[in-house]
CSV table of C-alpha atoms in Angstrom, one decimal:
chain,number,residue,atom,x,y,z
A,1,UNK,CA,0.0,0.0,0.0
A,2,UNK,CA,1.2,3.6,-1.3
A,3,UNK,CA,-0.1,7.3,-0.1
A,4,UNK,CA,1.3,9.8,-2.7
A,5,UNK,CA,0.9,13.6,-2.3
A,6,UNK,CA,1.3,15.3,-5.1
A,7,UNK,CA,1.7,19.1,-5.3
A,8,UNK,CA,0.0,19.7,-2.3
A,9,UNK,CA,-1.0,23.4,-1.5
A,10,UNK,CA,-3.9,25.3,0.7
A,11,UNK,CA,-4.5,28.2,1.2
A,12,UNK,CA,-6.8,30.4,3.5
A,13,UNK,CA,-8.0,33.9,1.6
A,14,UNK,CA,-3.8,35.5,1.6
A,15,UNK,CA,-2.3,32.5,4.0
A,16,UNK,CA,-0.8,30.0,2.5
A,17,UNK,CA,-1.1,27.6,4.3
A,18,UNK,CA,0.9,24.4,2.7
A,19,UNK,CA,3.1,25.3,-0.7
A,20,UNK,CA,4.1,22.3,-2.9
A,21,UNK,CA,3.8,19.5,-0.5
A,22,UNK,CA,4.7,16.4,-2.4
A,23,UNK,CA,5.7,12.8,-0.6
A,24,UNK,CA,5.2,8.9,-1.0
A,25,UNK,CA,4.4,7.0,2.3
A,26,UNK,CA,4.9,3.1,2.2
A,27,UNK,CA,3.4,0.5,4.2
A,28,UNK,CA,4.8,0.1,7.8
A,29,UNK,CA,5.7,3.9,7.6
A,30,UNK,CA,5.2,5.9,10.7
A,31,UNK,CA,6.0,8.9,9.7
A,32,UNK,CA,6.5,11.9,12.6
A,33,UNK,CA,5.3,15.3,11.2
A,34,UNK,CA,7.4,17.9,12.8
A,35,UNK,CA,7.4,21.7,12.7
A,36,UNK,CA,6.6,24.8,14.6
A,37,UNK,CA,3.1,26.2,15.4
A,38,UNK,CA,1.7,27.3,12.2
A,39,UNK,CA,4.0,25.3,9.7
A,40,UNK,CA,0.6,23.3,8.3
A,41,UNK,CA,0.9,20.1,10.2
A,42,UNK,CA,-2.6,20.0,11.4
A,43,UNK,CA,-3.5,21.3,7.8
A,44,UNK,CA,-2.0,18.8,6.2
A,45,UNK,CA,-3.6,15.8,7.9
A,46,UNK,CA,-6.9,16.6,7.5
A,47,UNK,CA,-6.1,16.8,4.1
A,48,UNK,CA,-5.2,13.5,3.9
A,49,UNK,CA,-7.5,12.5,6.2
A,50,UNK,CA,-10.4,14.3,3.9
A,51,UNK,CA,-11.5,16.7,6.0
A,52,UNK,CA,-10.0,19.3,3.9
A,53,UNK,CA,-9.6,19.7,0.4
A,54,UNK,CA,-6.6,21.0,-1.0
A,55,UNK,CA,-6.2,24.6,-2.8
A,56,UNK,CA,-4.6,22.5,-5.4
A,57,UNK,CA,-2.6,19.0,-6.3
A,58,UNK,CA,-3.9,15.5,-5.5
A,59,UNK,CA,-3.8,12.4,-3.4
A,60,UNK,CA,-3.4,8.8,-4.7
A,61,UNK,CA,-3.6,5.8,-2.9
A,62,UNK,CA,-2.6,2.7,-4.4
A,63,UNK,CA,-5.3,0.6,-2.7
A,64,UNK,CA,-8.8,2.0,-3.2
A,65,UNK,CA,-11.3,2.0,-0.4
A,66,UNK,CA,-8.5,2.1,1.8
A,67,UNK,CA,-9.7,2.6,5.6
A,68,UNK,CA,-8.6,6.0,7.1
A,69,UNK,CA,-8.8,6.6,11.1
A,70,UNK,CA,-8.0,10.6,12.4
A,71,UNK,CA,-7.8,11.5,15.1
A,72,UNK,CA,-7.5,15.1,16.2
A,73,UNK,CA,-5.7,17.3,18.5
A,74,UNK,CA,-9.3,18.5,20.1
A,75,UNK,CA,-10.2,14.5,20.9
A,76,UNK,CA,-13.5,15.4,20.7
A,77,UNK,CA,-15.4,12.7,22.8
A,78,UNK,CA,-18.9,12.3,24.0
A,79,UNK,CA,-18.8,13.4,27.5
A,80,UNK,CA,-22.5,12.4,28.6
A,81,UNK,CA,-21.5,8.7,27.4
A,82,UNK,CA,-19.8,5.9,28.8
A,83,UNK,CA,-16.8,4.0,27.8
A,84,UNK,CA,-18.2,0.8,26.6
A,85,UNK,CA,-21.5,2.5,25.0
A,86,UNK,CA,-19.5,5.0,22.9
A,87,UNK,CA,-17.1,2.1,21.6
A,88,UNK,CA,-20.1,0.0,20.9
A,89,UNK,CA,-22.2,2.9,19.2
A,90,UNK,CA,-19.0,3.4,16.7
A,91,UNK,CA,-19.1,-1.1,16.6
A,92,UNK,CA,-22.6,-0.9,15.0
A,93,UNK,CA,-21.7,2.5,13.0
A,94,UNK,CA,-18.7,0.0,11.5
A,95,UNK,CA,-20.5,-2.8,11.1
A,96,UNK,CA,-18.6,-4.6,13.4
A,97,UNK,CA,-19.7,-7.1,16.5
A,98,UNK,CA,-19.2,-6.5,20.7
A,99,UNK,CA,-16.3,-9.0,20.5
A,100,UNK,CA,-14.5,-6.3,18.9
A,101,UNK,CA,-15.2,-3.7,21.6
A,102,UNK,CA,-14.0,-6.0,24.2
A,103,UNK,CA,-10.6,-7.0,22.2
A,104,UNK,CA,-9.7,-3.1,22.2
A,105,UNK,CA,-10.9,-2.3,25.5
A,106,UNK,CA,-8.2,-5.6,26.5
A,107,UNK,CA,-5.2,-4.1,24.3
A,108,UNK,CA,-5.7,-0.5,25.1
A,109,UNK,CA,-5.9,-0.8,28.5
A,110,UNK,CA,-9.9,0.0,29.3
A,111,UNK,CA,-11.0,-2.5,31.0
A,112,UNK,CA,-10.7,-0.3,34.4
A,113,UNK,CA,-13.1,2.5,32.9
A,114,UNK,CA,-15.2,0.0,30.4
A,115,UNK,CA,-18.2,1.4,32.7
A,116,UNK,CA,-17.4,4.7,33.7
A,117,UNK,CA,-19.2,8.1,32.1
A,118,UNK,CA,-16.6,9.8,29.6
A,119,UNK,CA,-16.7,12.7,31.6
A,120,UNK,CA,-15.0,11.1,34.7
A,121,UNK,CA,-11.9,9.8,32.8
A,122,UNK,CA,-8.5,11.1,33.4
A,123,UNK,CA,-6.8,13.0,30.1
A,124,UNK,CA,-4.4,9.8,29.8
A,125,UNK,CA,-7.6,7.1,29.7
A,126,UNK,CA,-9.6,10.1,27.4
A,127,UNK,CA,-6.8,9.8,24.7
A,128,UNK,CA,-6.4,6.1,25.0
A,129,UNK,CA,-10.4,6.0,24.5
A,130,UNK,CA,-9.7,8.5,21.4
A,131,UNK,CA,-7.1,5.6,20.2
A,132,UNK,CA,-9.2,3.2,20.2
A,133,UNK,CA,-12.2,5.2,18.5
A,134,UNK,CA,-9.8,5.4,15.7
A,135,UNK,CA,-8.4,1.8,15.4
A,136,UNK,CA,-11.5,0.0,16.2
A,137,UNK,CA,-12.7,-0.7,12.4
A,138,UNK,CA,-8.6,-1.2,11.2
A,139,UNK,CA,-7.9,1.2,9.4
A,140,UNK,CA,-5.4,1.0,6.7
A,141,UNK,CA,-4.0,5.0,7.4
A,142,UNK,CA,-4.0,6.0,10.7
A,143,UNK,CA,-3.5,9.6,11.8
A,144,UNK,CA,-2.9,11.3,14.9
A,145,UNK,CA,-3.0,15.2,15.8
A,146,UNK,CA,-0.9,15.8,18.9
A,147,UNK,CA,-1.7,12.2,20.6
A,148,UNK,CA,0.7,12.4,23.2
A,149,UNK,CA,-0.2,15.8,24.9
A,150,UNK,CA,-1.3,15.5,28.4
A,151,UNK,CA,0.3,12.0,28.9
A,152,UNK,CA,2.5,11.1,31.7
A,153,UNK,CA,6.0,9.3,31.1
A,154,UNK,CA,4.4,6.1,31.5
A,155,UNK,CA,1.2,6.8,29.4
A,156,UNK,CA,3.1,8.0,27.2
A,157,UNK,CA,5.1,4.4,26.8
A,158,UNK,CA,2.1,2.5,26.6
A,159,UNK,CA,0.7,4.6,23.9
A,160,UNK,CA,3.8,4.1,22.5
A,161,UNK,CA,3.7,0.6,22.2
A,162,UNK,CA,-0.1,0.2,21.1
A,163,UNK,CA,0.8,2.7,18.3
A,164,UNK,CA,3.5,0.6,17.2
A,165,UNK,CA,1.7,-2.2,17.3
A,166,UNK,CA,-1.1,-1.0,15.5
A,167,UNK,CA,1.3,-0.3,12.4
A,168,UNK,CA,2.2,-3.4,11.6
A,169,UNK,CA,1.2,-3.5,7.9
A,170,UNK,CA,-0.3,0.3,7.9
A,171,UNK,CA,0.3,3.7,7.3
A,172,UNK,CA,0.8,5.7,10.4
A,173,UNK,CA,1.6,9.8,10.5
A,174,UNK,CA,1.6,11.7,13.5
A,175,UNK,CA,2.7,15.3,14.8
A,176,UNK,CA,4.0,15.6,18.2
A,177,UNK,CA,5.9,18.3,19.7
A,178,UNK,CA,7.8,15.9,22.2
A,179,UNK,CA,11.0,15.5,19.6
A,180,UNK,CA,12.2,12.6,22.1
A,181,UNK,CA,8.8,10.4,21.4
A,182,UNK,CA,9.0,11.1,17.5
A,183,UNK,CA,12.1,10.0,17.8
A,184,UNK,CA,11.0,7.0,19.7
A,185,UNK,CA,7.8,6.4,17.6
A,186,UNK,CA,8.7,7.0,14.0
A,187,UNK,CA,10.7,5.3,11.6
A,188,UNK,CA,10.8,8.3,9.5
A,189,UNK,CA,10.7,11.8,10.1
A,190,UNK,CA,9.4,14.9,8.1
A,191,UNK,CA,9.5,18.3,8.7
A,192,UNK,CA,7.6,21.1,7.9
A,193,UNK,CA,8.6,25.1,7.7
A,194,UNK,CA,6.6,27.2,6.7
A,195,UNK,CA,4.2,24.6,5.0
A,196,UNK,CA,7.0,23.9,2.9
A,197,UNK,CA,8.7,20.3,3.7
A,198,UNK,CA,12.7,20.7,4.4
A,199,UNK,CA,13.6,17.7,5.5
A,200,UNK,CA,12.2,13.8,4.8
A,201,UNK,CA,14.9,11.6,6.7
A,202,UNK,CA,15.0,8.2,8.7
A,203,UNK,CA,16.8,8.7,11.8
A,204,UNK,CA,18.5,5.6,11.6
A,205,UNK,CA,19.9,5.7,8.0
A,206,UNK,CA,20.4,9.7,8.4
A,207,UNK,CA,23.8,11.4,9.0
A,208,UNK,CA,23.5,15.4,9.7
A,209,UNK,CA,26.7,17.5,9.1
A,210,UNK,CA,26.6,21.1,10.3
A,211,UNK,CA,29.4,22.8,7.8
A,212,UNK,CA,30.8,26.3,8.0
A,213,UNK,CA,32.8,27.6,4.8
A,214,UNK,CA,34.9,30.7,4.7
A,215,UNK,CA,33.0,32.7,1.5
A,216,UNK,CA,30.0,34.5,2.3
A,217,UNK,CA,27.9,33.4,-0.5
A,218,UNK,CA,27.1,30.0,0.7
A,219,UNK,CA,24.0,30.1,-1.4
A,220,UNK,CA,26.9,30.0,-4.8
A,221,UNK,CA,28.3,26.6,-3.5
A,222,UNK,CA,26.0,23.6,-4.9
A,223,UNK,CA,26.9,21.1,-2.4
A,224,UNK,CA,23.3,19.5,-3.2
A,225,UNK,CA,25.0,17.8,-6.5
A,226,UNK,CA,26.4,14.9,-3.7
A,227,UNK,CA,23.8,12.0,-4.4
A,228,UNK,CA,22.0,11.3,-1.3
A,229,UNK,CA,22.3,14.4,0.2
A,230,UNK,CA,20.1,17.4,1.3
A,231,UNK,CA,21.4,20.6,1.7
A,232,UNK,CA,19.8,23.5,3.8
A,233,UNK,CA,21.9,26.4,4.2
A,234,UNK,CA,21.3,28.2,7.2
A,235,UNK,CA,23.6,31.4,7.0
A,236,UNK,CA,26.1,33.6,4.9
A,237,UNK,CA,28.7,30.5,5.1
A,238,UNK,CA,27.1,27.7,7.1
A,239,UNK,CA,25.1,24.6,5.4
A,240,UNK,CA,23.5,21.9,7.1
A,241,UNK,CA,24.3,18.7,4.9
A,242,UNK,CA,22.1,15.7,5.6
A,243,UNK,CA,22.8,12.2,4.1
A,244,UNK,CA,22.2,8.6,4.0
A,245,UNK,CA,26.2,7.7,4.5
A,246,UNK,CA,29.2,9.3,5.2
A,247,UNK,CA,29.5,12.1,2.5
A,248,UNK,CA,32.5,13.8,4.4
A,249,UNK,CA,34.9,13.1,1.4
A,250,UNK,CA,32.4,14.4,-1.0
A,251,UNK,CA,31.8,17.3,0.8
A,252,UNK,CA,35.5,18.1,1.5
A,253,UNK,CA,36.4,17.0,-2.5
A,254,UNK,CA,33.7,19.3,-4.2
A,255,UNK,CA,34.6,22.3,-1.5
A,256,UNK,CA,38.1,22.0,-2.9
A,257,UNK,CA,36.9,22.1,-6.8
A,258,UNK,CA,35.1,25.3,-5.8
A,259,UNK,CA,37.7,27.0,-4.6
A,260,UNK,CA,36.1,26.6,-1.2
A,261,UNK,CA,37.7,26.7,2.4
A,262,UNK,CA,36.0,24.3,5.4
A,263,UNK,CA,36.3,26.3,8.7
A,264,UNK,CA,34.3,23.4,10.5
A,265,UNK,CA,32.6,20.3,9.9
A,266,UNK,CA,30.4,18.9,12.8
A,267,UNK,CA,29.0,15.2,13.1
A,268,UNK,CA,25.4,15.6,14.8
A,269,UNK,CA,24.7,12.6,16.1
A,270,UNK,CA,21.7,12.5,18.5
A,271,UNK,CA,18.7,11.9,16.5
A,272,UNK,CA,16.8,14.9,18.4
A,273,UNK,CA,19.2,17.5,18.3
A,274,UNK,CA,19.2,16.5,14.3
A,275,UNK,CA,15.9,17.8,14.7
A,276,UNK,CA,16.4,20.7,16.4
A,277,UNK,CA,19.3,21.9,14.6
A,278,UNK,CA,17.1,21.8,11.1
């Protein structure tokens, strides 16, 4: 199964929301959507999620009829309703038998609240609860605004491990602003700016060099030409050079062909601060 975005772009009256957005998620992809407030991540899901439709470009998905579960940052939950009558209200809506209710109330860890009013539940059992609203009918995309906010260390690990679970054999995207559980989570990691994507990595194939050059038009020196790299520069004579291997030899060999002197070339090798040095 394939999700492709192509030319994504939104716009609100002047805002521009998301410019160009283009990617191709795989099965068994959990993909961690990055960026600061107001880059387009929420936009951006509930595009591909449907809930929006996009100023321009298209989605494709190479299995039609694929199953889509979203849920957003608001977890908007039926207070007046308990646990095990919500989940089996969204059962019938699906289609889908009691037995299935009490399988997800087991793995998510409901049991304890199965017969409690909504409104009484702690944030950590209300987002679990929002979990399960979402997974209940398997969806083949899964999408997730913000889950983790309001969790504890140790709800936050068992979320963790029900969301990894739960992609085996899916598509799973999710924002966060906890950098350490997107690390954690995701198996790949993209980041937004300005509803523009900079960077589409996988942590543990990804090397991140921070290099500073002695001309000041850093912007003349096309260090992007090195297959496999991609090159951000952040100042008059500093890049950031990211890379599936060890392009230190490339990047030393081509400064030298430009004429170009290396003041500094810096390893970053701790997956967050890759993201926080972007």
């Amino acid at each position: 199964m394939r999700l492709d975005l192509h030319h994504i772009s939104k716009s609100y009256g002047n805002h521009l929301a998301l410019s160009d957005v283009s990617i191709s998620i795989r099965e068994n992809d959990i993909v961690g959507l990055v960026g600061k407030n107001g880059a387009g991540k929420s936009t951006l899901l509930k595009i591909i999620a449907g809930l929006l439709s996009p100023s321009s470009g298209s989605i494709e998905l190479s299995q039609s009829g694929s199953r889509i579960g979203y849920l957003s940052e608001r977890n908007p939950l039926p207070q007046s309703l308990y646990v095990k009558e919500y989940l089996h209200g969204l059962a019938s809506l699906h289609g889908l038998g009691y037995d299935a209710v009490d399988l997800w109330i087991h793995e998510i860890g409901l049991k304890e609240v199965a017969h409690r009013p909504i409104s009484e539940l702690s944030k950590g059992y209300k987002q679990r609860l929002g979990l399960t609203s979402v997974l209940i009918h398997d969806p083949e995309i899964i999408i997730l605004d913000e889950p983790i906010n309001g969790l504890d260390p140790l709800q936050i690990i068992e979320y963790r491990r029900v969301i990894q679970k739960a992609a085996i054999g899916k598509i799973v995207i999710l924002s966060s602003h906890l950098m350490q559980e997107i690390d954690a989570i995701c198996n790949r990691i993209v980041v937004l700016n300005d509803g523009c994507i900079s960077s589409d990595f996988r942590p543990e194939l990804s090397t991140l060099f921070i290099l500073d050059v002695e001309v000041d038009q850093a912007m003349e020196v096309p260090f992007d030409i090195i297959d496999g790299t991609q090159v951000k520069v952040s100042g008059n004579n500093s890049f950031r050079i990211r890379a599936d291997k060890d392009v230190r030899t490339e990047v030393f060999d081509h400064a030298v062909s430009q004429q170009v002197r290396i003041l500094k070339m810096d390893l970053v090798r701790d997956p967050v601060q890759q993201l926080l040095v972007l």
